[in-house]
């Protein structure tokens, strides 16, 4: 069943067009990787879905309802949980307060309490430091915290913008293992932005490749990641070349 | 000894007023990056809400005749109501504009409120006799301290404790602190922007009302300019404290109160009329030493 569909959206920052007719669909229980070079518009696509930037054209539907034009809080309350790039922890709040923020919109308080335990069992380091300020955590721990916080909202769909950025390979492995486990156990749907296709190849799922604000390629993550078409899309057009 | 005690009480009661004023400004700055220069006029509005509109020289006390247990909630509600209305009618339209535009909008709103009062009540200060028996002294450790000073200090401390409890222990408080640090991220976690901002305005308006009640009891006059001086000092306190930092605003409010009171005592008599010049010199020195304020909040780094 289709959970999210982005239809032909255009986003501008002043005179710069960051997305020009980007589309994607995401089915329930699926993992979709969004890859592409720096500046391709991946983060802008995430922000448009989250309602933080407003598309000037096209539409976005989530759980069968049009969400383009709605406020970020309304979209979050429908079950869309966003982990933006740059790990936006609330540094002056404690770790537990960061996690509890995600619960605010939930009616099922018992389940929320169990989810808090689940998050602590996935990331034990958060439990041992739960009364410390989040600003004191290391980069890897902050990444765990923002993923944990996104889970506390009890989402249908979780979108993560560059979870690997700045993390040690071992920590990245742990994060992905957790995400895949959540997909398998609670049926979480995942939308993951990564600049390189390496992770998509390891994890599997579907993948789209963005370039200059458009979706250039789409297909099975493993197949696409090893294809020549991908290399060409990254390097073949004389773009940023990264 | 008793003289020192008198100075301490003077400093604390003046500092209380400044701290409560600064807190009202810092609360709104925290969630909206708006310095609300209409805050002082909100104070004046609260005072005039006790009077029946008339341009006569004598005040016609109306709501001001209510017993304290009704008058205090009434004035707090007036402050909160006016402040929330300012948000809905004016500031909401400027949410995503730059801080300078919002600041100018707040100046304009302040003038609108002031001229509205001028129209209804004329510009002449009027004397009001509110709780004047509070001016009587009480004896504390041998010193004779006006009861109003003691009440002012106790009220300020009670408000600070209640506000700390609200911010640290309630859901709304948590959302407000999160919104003050990173508004967009808070919204992406489902925090309702409008509710949090309206709540910040309501609290700020109640703080203005509390200051207004203390001021009018102290001075016994209603004057449409009465919020101006305290607004200026409260604004300076929020800057010195580190814009957006609530503990910083409170601390700096008490600090300015203390500096002003101590200077009044230690300056040679012929220099006393120029006390404020010395106070502002101390302000400039503090800002040279700490350009971002004494307590710079984490959020200020990215957002201001
Ligand atoms: N807030 C912004 N204001 C102006 N331009 C922006 C802003 N955010 C991103 N851009 C521009 O939009 C384009 C796409 O950026 P982004 O979505 O961040 O790409 P990616 O995440 O794929 O690296 C880039 O050219 C970038 O410089
Ligand atoms: Mg990006």
Coordinates of C-alpha atoms and ligand atoms in Angstrom, one line a residue:
Chain A
X1 CA 0.0 0.0 0.0
X2 CA 1.3 3.4 -0.8
X3 CA 2.2 5.4 2.3
X4 CA 3.8 8.5 0.8
X5 CA 3.7 9.9 -2.7
X6 CA 5.5 13.0 -3.9
X7 CA 4.2 14.2 -7.2
X8 CA 6.2 16.5 -9.4
X9 CA 7.1 19.0 -6.7
X10 CA 9.1 22.2 -7.4
X11 CA 10.9 24.1 -4.6
X12 CA 12.6 27.5 -4.9
X13 CA 14.9 29.4 -2.6
X14 CA 14.7 32.9 -4.0
X15 CA 15.9 32.6 -7.6
X16 CA 17.5 29.2 -7.1
X17 CA 15.3 26.2 -8.1
X18 CA 16.3 23.4 -5.7
X19 CA 13.7 20.8 -6.8
X20 CA 12.3 20.7 -10.3
X21 CA 9.5 18.3 -10.6
X22 CA 10.7 15.6 -8.2
X23 CA 8.5 12.6 -7.6
X24 CA 8.7 9.4 -5.6
X25 CA 6.4 6.8 -4.0
X26 CA 7.0 4.8 -0.9
X27 CA 5.1 1.7 0.2
X28 CA 4.4 0.6 3.7
X29 CA 7.2 -1.4 5.2
X30 CA 9.7 -0.4 2.5
X31 CA 13.2 1.1 2.7
X32 CA 13.8 3.8 0.2
X33 CA 17.3 5.3 -0.2
X34 CA 17.6 8.8 -1.7
X35 CA 21.2 9.3 -3.0
X36 CA 22.9 11.8 -5.1
X37 CA 25.8 14.3 -5.1
X38 CA 26.0 17.3 -2.7
X39 CA 23.5 20.0 -3.7
X40 CA 21.2 17.6 -5.6
X41 CA 18.2 18.6 -3.5
X42 CA 18.0 15.6 -1.2
X43 CA 17.6 17.6 2.0
X44 CA 15.2 20.0 0.3
X45 CA 13.0 17.0 -0.7
X46 CA 12.9 15.9 3.0
X47 CA 12.1 19.4 4.2
X48 CA 9.3 19.7 1.7
X49 CA 7.8 16.5 2.9
X50 CA 8.1 17.6 6.5
X51 CA 6.3 20.9 5.7
X52 CA 9.3 23.0 6.6
X53 CA 9.7 24.4 3.1
X54 CA 6.7 24.9 0.9
X55 CA 6.7 23.6 -2.7
X56 CA 5.5 26.1 -5.3
X57 CA 4.2 23.3 -7.5
X58 CA 3.2 19.7 -7.3
X59 CA 1.6 17.8 -4.4
X60 CA 2.5 15.5 -1.6
X61 CA 0.2 12.8 -0.1
X62 CA 0.8 10.9 3.1
X63 CA -1.5 8.1 4.3
X64 CA -3.9 9.1 1.6
X65 CA -4.2 12.7 2.6
X66 CA -2.7 15.7 0.8
X67 CA -0.1 17.2 3.2
X68 CA 1.6 19.8 1.0
X69 CA 0.7 23.2 2.5
X70 CA 0.1 21.8 6.0
X71 CA 2.2 22.9 9.0
X72 CA 5.2 20.8 10.2
X73 CA 3.4 19.9 13.5
X74 CA 0.3 18.7 11.7
X75 CA 2.4 16.4 9.4
X76 CA 4.4 15.1 12.4
X77 CA 1.1 14.4 14.2
X78 CA 0.0 12.2 11.3
X79 CA 3.0 9.9 11.9
X80 CA 5.8 11.4 9.9
X81 CA 9.0 11.5 12.0
X82 CA 11.9 13.5 10.6
X83 CA 15.6 13.4 11.6
X84 CA 17.0 16.3 9.7
X85 CA 20.6 16.6 8.7
X86 CA 23.0 17.9 11.3
X87 CA 21.4 16.1 14.2
X88 CA 19.3 18.7 15.8
X89 CA 19.4 17.8 19.4
X90 CA 18.1 20.2 22.0
X91 CA 21.5 20.8 23.7
X92 CA 20.1 22.6 26.8
X93 CA 17.5 19.8 27.5
X94 CA 18.4 16.5 29.1
X95 CA 18.5 13.3 27.1
X96 CA 15.3 12.1 28.6
X97 CA 13.6 15.5 27.9
X98 CA 14.7 15.2 24.3
X99 CA 13.1 11.8 24.1
X100 CA 9.9 12.9 25.9
X101 CA 9.4 15.7 23.5
X102 CA 8.5 13.1 20.8
X103 CA 5.7 11.7 23.0
X104 CA 3.7 14.9 23.2
X105 CA 1.4 14.2 20.3
X106 CA 0.5 10.6 21.4
X107 CA -2.6 9.5 23.0
X108 CA -1.3 6.0 23.9
X109 CA 0.7 6.8 27.0
X110 CA 1.2 3.1 28.0
X111 CA 2.7 2.3 24.6
X112 CA 4.8 5.5 24.8
X113 CA 6.3 4.3 28.1
X114 CA 7.1 0.9 26.5
X115 CA 8.7 2.7 23.5
X116 CA 10.9 4.7 25.9
X117 CA 12.1 1.5 27.4
X118 CA 12.7 0.1 23.8
X119 CA 14.8 3.1 22.9
X120 CA 16.8 2.8 26.0
X121 CA 17.4 -0.9 25.3
X122 CA 18.5 -0.2 21.8
X123 CA 20.8 2.6 22.9
X124 CA 21.9 1.8 26.5
X125 CA 24.3 4.7 26.6
X126 CA 21.3 7.0 26.5
X127 CA 19.8 5.3 29.6
X128 CA 23.0 5.7 31.6
X129 CA 23.2 9.4 30.8
X130 CA 19.6 10.2 30.7
X131 CA 19.7 13.2 33.1
X132 CA 22.6 14.9 31.4
X133 CA 22.3 17.7 28.9
X134 CA 22.2 16.4 25.3
X135 CA 24.8 19.0 24.3
X136 CA 27.4 17.0 26.2
X137 CA 26.9 13.9 24.0
X138 CA 29.4 12.9 21.3
X139 CA 28.4 13.0 17.7
X140 CA 27.5 9.3 17.5
X141 CA 25.5 9.5 20.7
X142 CA 23.6 12.5 19.4
X143 CA 22.7 10.6 16.3
X144 CA 21.4 7.8 18.5
X145 CA 19.4 10.3 20.5
X146 CA 17.7 11.9 17.4
X147 CA 16.8 8.5 16.0
X148 CA 15.5 7.5 19.4
X149 CA 13.5 10.7 19.7
X150 CA 12.0 10.2 16.2
X151 CA 11.0 6.7 17.3
X152 CA 9.3 8.1 20.5
X153 CA 6.7 9.7 18.3
X154 CA 5.4 6.3 17.3
X155 CA 5.8 7.1 13.6
X156 CA 4.5 5.3 10.5
X157 CA 7.3 6.7 8.5
X158 CA 10.7 7.8 9.6
X159 CA 12.9 10.0 7.4
X160 CA 16.6 10.3 8.2
X161 CA 18.9 12.8 6.4
X162 CA 22.4 11.4 6.2
X163 CA 22.6 9.2 9.3
X164 CA 26.2 8.2 8.6
X165 CA 27.6 11.7 8.4
X166 CA 30.5 12.0 10.8
X167 CA 30.0 8.7 12.5
X168 CA 32.5 5.9 12.9
X169 CA 31.9 2.9 10.6
X170 CA 31.1 0.6 13.6
X171 CA 28.5 3.1 14.8
X172 CA 27.0 3.3 11.3
X173 CA 26.6 -0.5 11.2
X174 CA 24.8 -0.4 14.6
X175 CA 22.5 2.3 13.5
X176 CA 21.5 0.5 10.3
X177 CA 21.1 -2.8 12.1
X178 CA 18.7 -1.1 14.5
X179 CA 16.7 0.5 11.7
X180 CA 16.4 -2.7 9.7
X181 CA 15.3 -4.5 12.9
X182 CA 12.6 -1.9 13.5
X183 CA 11.4 -2.3 9.9
X184 CA 11.2 -6.1 10.5
X185 CA 9.6 -6.0 13.9
X186 CA 7.2 -3.1 14.0
X187 CA 6.8 -2.5 10.3
X188 CA 8.4 0.9 10.3
X189 CA 8.8 2.5 6.8
X190 CA 12.1 4.1 6.2
X191 CA 13.2 7.0 3.9
X192 CA 17.0 7.4 4.2
X193 CA 19.1 10.0 2.5
X194 CA 22.8 9.1 1.9
X195 CA 25.2 10.9 -0.3
X196 CA 26.9 7.7 -1.4
X197 CA 25.2 4.5 -2.6
X198 CA 27.4 2.2 -0.5
X199 CA 25.0 1.9 2.4
X200 CA 22.1 1.2 0.1
X201 CA 24.0 -1.5 -1.6
X202 CA 24.7 -3.2 1.8
X203 CA 21.2 -2.7 3.2
X204 CA 19.1 -3.4 0.2
X205 CA 15.7 -1.9 -0.6
X206 CA 14.8 0.6 -3.2
X207 CA 16.8 3.5 -4.3
X208 CA 16.5 6.8 -6.2
X209 CA 19.3 8.9 -7.4
X210 CA 18.8 12.7 -7.5
X211 CA 20.7 15.1 -9.6
X212 CA 20.2 18.9 -10.0
X213 CA 16.8 18.8 -8.3
X214 CA 15.4 15.9 -10.3
X215 CA 15.1 12.2 -9.8
X216 CA 17.6 10.8 -12.4
X217 CA 17.4 7.1 -11.7
X218 CA 15.2 4.7 -9.7
X219 CA 15.4 1.0 -9.0
X220 CA 16.5 -1.8 -6.8
X221 CA 19.2 -0.6 -4.4
X222 CA 21.6 -3.4 -5.0
X223 CA 21.3 -3.6 -8.7
X224 CA 21.4 0.2 -9.2
X225 CA 24.3 0.6 -6.9
X226 CA 26.5 -1.7 -8.9
X227 CA 25.4 -0.5 -12.3
X228 CA 27.2 1.7 -14.8
X229 CA 24.2 4.0 -15.0
X230 CA 24.8 5.1 -11.5
X231 CA 28.5 6.0 -12.1
X232 CA 27.4 7.9 -15.1
X233 CA 24.8 9.8 -13.2
X234 CA 27.3 10.7 -10.6
X235 CA 30.3 11.6 -12.7
X236 CA 29.1 11.7 -16.3
X237 CA 27.6 15.2 -16.5
X238 CA 30.5 17.2 -15.3
X239 CA 28.6 18.1 -12.1
X240 CA 30.1 18.5 -8.7
X241 CA 31.9 15.2 -9.3
X242 CA 31.9 13.8 -5.8
Chain B
X1 CA 24.4 47.2 60.2
X2 CA 20.8 48.3 59.9
X3 CA 21.8 50.8 57.1
X4 CA 23.4 47.9 55.2
X5 CA 20.2 45.9 55.6
X6 CA 18.2 48.9 54.2
X7 CA 20.5 49.0 51.2
X8 CA 20.1 45.3 50.6
X9 CA 16.3 45.5 50.7
X10 CA 16.3 48.6 48.4
X11 CA 18.6 46.7 45.9
X12 CA 16.5 43.5 46.0
X13 CA 13.2 45.3 45.6
X14 CA 14.4 47.4 42.7
X15 CA 16.1 44.4 41.2
X16 CA 12.9 42.4 41.5
X17 CA 11.1 44.9 39.3
X18 CA 13.8 44.9 36.7
X19 CA 14.1 41.1 36.8
X20 CA 10.4 40.6 36.3
X21 CA 10.4 43.1 33.5
X22 CA 13.4 41.5 31.8
X23 CA 11.8 38.1 32.1
X24 CA 8.7 39.2 30.2
X25 CA 11.0 40.4 27.4
X26 CA 13.2 37.3 27.4
X27 CA 10.3 34.9 27.3
X28 CA 9.1 36.2 24.0
X29 CA 12.5 36.7 22.6
X30 CA 13.2 33.0 23.3
X31 CA 10.4 31.7 21.2
X32 CA 10.1 34.4 18.5
X33 CA 13.4 36.3 18.3
X34 CA 11.3 39.4 18.9
X35 CA 12.3 42.2 21.3
X36 CA 8.8 43.4 22.3
X37 CA 9.1 47.2 22.9
X38 CA 5.4 47.3 23.6
X39 CA 6.0 45.5 26.9
X40 CA 6.3 48.8 28.8
X41 CA 3.0 50.1 27.3
X42 CA 1.3 46.8 28.3
X43 CA 2.3 47.7 31.9
X44 CA 0.7 51.1 31.6
X45 CA -2.4 49.6 30.0
X46 CA -2.7 47.3 33.0
X47 CA -2.6 50.2 35.4
X48 CA -5.2 52.2 33.5
X49 CA -7.5 49.2 33.4
X50 CA -8.2 50.0 37.1
X51 CA -9.6 53.3 36.2
X52 CA -12.8 54.4 34.4
X53 CA -12.0 56.2 31.2
X54 CA -12.1 60.0 31.7
X55 CA -9.9 62.9 30.7
X56 CA -10.5 64.6 34.1
X57 CA -7.5 65.3 36.3
X58 CA -8.9 63.2 39.1
X59 CA -8.8 59.4 38.6
X60 CA -12.1 57.6 38.7
X61 CA -11.1 54.4 40.3
X62 CA -13.3 51.6 39.0
X63 CA -11.9 48.1 38.9
X64 CA -9.2 49.3 41.3
X65 CA -11.9 49.2 44.0
X66 CA -12.1 45.4 43.8
X67 CA -10.8 43.5 46.7
X68 CA -7.2 42.3 46.2
X69 CA -8.2 38.7 45.6
X70 CA -10.3 39.8 42.6
X71 CA -8.2 42.8 41.5
X72 CA -4.9 40.8 41.1
X73 CA -6.4 38.1 38.9
X74 CA -8.3 40.7 36.9
X75 CA -5.1 42.8 36.2
X76 CA -3.2 39.6 35.3
X77 CA -5.9 38.6 32.9
X78 CA -5.8 42.1 31.3
X79 CA -2.1 41.9 30.8
X80 CA -2.3 38.3 29.4
X81 CA -5.2 39.3 27.2
X82 CA -3.6 42.4 25.7
X83 CA -0.4 40.5 25.1
X84 CA -2.1 37.6 23.4
X85 CA -4.1 40.0 21.3
X86 CA -0.9 41.7 20.2
X87 CA 0.4 38.4 19.0
X88 CA -2.8 37.4 17.1
X89 CA -3.4 40.8 15.6
X90 CA 0.2 42.1 15.0
X91 CA 3.1 39.8 15.6
X92 CA 1.8 36.7 13.9
X93 CA 2.0 38.5 10.6
X94 CA 5.6 39.2 11.1
X95 CA 6.7 35.7 12.2
X96 CA 9.2 35.0 9.5
X97 CA 10.4 38.5 8.8
X98 CA 13.8 39.7 10.1
X99 CA 14.2 40.8 13.7
X100 CA 14.5 44.5 12.8
X101 CA 11.1 44.4 11.1
X102 CA 9.5 42.8 14.2
X103 CA 11.2 45.2 16.5
X104 CA 9.8 48.2 14.5
X105 CA 6.3 46.6 14.6
X106 CA 6.6 46.3 18.4
X107 CA 7.5 50.0 18.6
X108 CA 4.5 50.9 16.5
X109 CA 2.2 48.7 18.6
X110 CA 3.6 50.4 21.7
X111 CA 2.7 53.8 20.3
X112 CA -0.8 52.6 19.4
X113 CA -1.4 51.4 23.0
X114 CA 0.0 54.7 24.4
X115 CA -2.1 56.9 22.2
X116 CA -5.2 54.8 22.9
X117 CA -4.6 55.4 26.6
X118 CA -4.0 59.1 25.9
X119 CA -7.3 59.4 24.1
X120 CA -9.3 57.8 26.9
X121 CA -7.5 59.2 29.9
X122 CA -5.5 62.2 28.7
X123 CA -1.7 62.6 29.2
X124 CA -1.9 64.0 32.8
X125 CA -0.6 61.6 35.5
X126 CA -3.4 60.7 37.9
X127 CA -2.9 59.7 41.5
X128 CA -4.4 56.4 42.6
X129 CA -4.4 55.2 46.1
X130 CA -3.9 51.5 45.9
X131 CA -3.0 49.6 49.1
X132 CA -1.2 52.6 50.5
X133 CA -1.0 51.0 53.9
X134 CA 1.7 48.8 52.4
X135 CA 4.0 51.8 52.6
X136 CA 4.2 51.4 56.4
X137 CA 7.5 50.0 57.7
X138 CA 8.0 46.7 59.4
X139 CA 10.9 45.9 61.6
X140 CA 13.4 43.3 60.3
X141 CA 16.5 42.6 62.4
X142 CA 16.3 46.1 63.8
X143 CA 15.9 47.9 60.5
X144 CA 12.7 49.5 59.5
X145 CA 11.8 48.2 56.0
X146 CA 8.6 49.3 54.1
X147 CA 6.2 46.4 53.9
X148 CA 5.8 46.9 50.2
X149 CA 9.5 46.2 49.6
X150 CA 9.2 42.9 51.5
X151 CA 6.1 42.0 49.5
X152 CA 7.7 43.0 46.2
X153 CA 10.7 40.7 46.9
X154 CA 8.6 37.9 48.1
X155 CA 6.3 38.2 45.1
X156 CA 9.2 38.2 42.7
X157 CA 10.7 35.1 44.3
X158 CA 7.4 33.3 44.3
X159 CA 6.9 34.2 40.6
X160 CA 10.4 33.0 39.8
X161 CA 9.9 29.7 41.6
X162 CA 6.5 29.1 39.9
X163 CA 7.9 29.9 36.5
X164 CA 10.8 27.6 37.0
X165 CA 8.5 24.8 38.1
X166 CA 6.3 25.5 35.0
X167 CA 9.2 25.4 32.6
X168 CA 11.0 22.4 34.2
X169 CA 8.2 20.2 35.2
X170 CA 5.3 20.6 32.8
X171 CA 4.7 19.5 29.3
X172 CA 4.1 23.0 28.1
X173 CA 7.3 24.2 29.8
X174 CA 9.2 21.4 28.1
X175 CA 7.8 22.4 24.7
X176 CA 8.5 26.1 25.4
X177 CA 12.1 25.4 26.2
X178 CA 12.5 23.2 23.1
X179 CA 10.8 25.9 20.9
X180 CA 13.1 28.6 22.3
X181 CA 16.2 26.5 21.4
X182 CA 15.2 25.3 17.9
X183 CA 11.7 26.2 16.8
X184 CA 11.6 24.3 13.6
X185 CA 12.9 21.1 15.1
X186 CA 10.3 21.4 17.9
X187 CA 7.5 21.7 15.3
X188 CA 8.8 18.6 13.4
X189 CA 8.3 16.8 16.7
X190 CA 4.6 17.9 16.8
X191 CA 5.0 20.9 19.1
X192 CA 2.2 23.3 18.1
X193 CA 3.8 26.6 17.2
X194 CA 0.8 28.8 17.7
X195 CA 0.0 27.4 21.1
X196 CA 3.5 27.8 22.4
X197 CA 3.9 31.3 21.2
X198 CA 0.5 32.4 22.6
X199 CA 1.4 30.9 25.9
X200 CA 4.7 32.8 25.9
X201 CA 2.8 36.0 25.2
X202 CA 0.3 35.2 28.0
X203 CA 3.0 34.7 30.5
X204 CA 4.8 37.8 29.4
X205 CA 1.6 39.8 29.7
X206 CA 1.1 38.5 33.2
X207 CA 4.6 39.5 34.2
X208 CA 3.9 43.0 32.8
X209 CA 0.7 43.1 34.9
X210 CA 2.6 42.1 38.0
X211 CA 5.2 44.8 37.5
X212 CA 2.4 47.3 36.9
X213 CA 0.7 46.4 40.2
X214 CA 3.9 46.9 42.1
X215 CA 4.7 50.1 40.3
X216 CA 1.4 51.7 40.9
X217 CA 1.4 50.7 44.6
X218 CA 4.9 52.2 45.0
X219 CA 4.3 55.5 43.2
X220 CA 0.6 56.0 43.7
X221 CA 0.2 57.4 40.2
X222 CA -1.1 56.2 36.9
X223 CA 0.9 57.7 34.1
X224 CA 0.9 56.6 30.4
X225 CA 4.7 56.9 30.4
X226 CA 5.2 54.8 33.4
X227 CA 6.4 51.6 31.6
X228 CA 9.0 53.4 29.6
X229 CA 11.9 53.6 32.1
X230 CA 11.5 50.1 33.4
X231 CA 11.1 48.8 29.9
X232 CA 14.4 50.3 28.9
X233 CA 16.3 48.9 31.9
X234 CA 14.6 45.5 31.5
X235 CA 15.7 45.5 27.8
X236 CA 19.2 46.3 28.8
X237 CA 19.0 43.5 31.4
X238 CA 18.0 41.0 28.8
X239 CA 20.9 42.0 26.6
X240 CA 23.4 41.9 29.5
X241 CA 22.0 38.6 30.6
X242 CA 22.4 37.2 27.1
X243 CA 19.3 37.6 24.9
X244 CA 17.1 34.6 25.2
X245 CA 18.6 33.4 28.5
X246 CA 15.9 33.5 31.2
X247 CA 18.3 33.0 34.2
X248 CA 20.5 35.6 32.6
X249 CA 17.7 38.1 32.3
X250 CA 16.8 37.6 36.0
X251 CA 20.4 37.8 37.2
X252 CA 21.1 40.9 35.2
X253 CA 17.9 42.5 36.4
X254 CA 19.0 42.0 40.0
X255 CA 22.5 43.1 39.1
X256 CA 21.3 46.5 37.7
X257 CA 19.1 47.0 40.7
X258 CA 22.0 46.4 43.0
X259 CA 24.4 48.7 41.0
X260 CA 21.9 51.5 40.9
X261 CA 21.1 51.2 44.7
X262 CA 24.8 51.0 45.7
X263 CA 25.7 54.0 43.6
X264 CA 23.0 56.0 45.2
X265 CA 24.7 55.4 48.5
X266 CA 28.4 55.5 47.7
X267 CA 28.5 58.3 45.1
X268 CA 29.4 61.7 46.6
X269 CA 26.2 63.7 47.0
X270 CA 27.0 66.1 44.2
X271 CA 27.4 63.2 41.7
X272 CA 24.1 61.5 42.7
X273 CA 21.9 63.3 40.2
X274 CA 24.1 61.7 37.5
X275 CA 23.7 58.3 39.0
X276 CA 22.1 56.8 35.8
X277 CA 25.2 57.9 33.8
X278 CA 27.3 55.7 36.1
X279 CA 24.8 52.8 35.8
X280 CA 24.9 53.0 32.0
X281 CA 28.7 53.2 32.0
X282 CA 28.7 50.0 34.0
X283 CA 26.4 48.5 31.4
X284 CA 28.8 49.5 28.6
X285 CA 31.7 48.1 30.4
X286 CA 29.9 44.8 30.9
X287 CA 29.1 44.6 27.2
X288 CA 32.7 45.3 26.2
X289 CA 33.7 42.5 28.5
X290 CA 31.0 40.1 27.3
X291 CA 29.5 41.3 24.0
X292 CA 27.0 38.4 23.9
X293 CA 25.9 38.9 27.5
X294 CA 26.9 37.2 30.7
X295 CA 25.0 34.0 30.0
X296 CA 24.9 33.3 26.2
X297 CA 22.2 30.6 25.5
X298 CA 23.2 27.8 23.2
X299 CA 20.6 28.8 20.7
X300 CA 22.0 32.2 20.2
X301 CA 25.0 30.9 18.4
X302 CA 23.0 29.7 15.4
X303 CA 20.0 31.9 15.5
X304 CA 20.9 35.5 16.3
Ligands
LIG1 N1 18.0 27.6 2.9 C1 18.5 27.7 1.7 N2 18.6 28.8 1.0 C2 19.1 28.9 -0.2 N3 19.5 27.9 -0.9 C3 19.5 26.7 -0.4 C4 19.0 26.5 1.0 N4 19.1 25.2 1.3 C5 19.6 24.6 0.2 N5 19.9 25.5 -0.8 C6 20.4 25.2 -2.1 O1 19.5 24.2 -2.7 C7 20.2 23.3 -3.4 C8 19.9 21.9 -2.9 O2 20.4 21.8 -1.6 P1 20.1 20.5 -0.6 O3 18.7 20.2 -0.7 O4 20.6 20.8 0.7 O5 21.0 19.4 -1.3 P2 21.6 18.1 -0.8 O6 20.9 17.7 0.5 O7 21.3 17.1 -1.8 O8 23.0 18.3 -0.6 C9 21.7 23.6 -3.3 O9 22.1 24.3 -4.4 C10 21.7 24.5 -2.1 O10 22.8 25.4 -2.1
LIG2 MG1 21.8 17.5 2.4

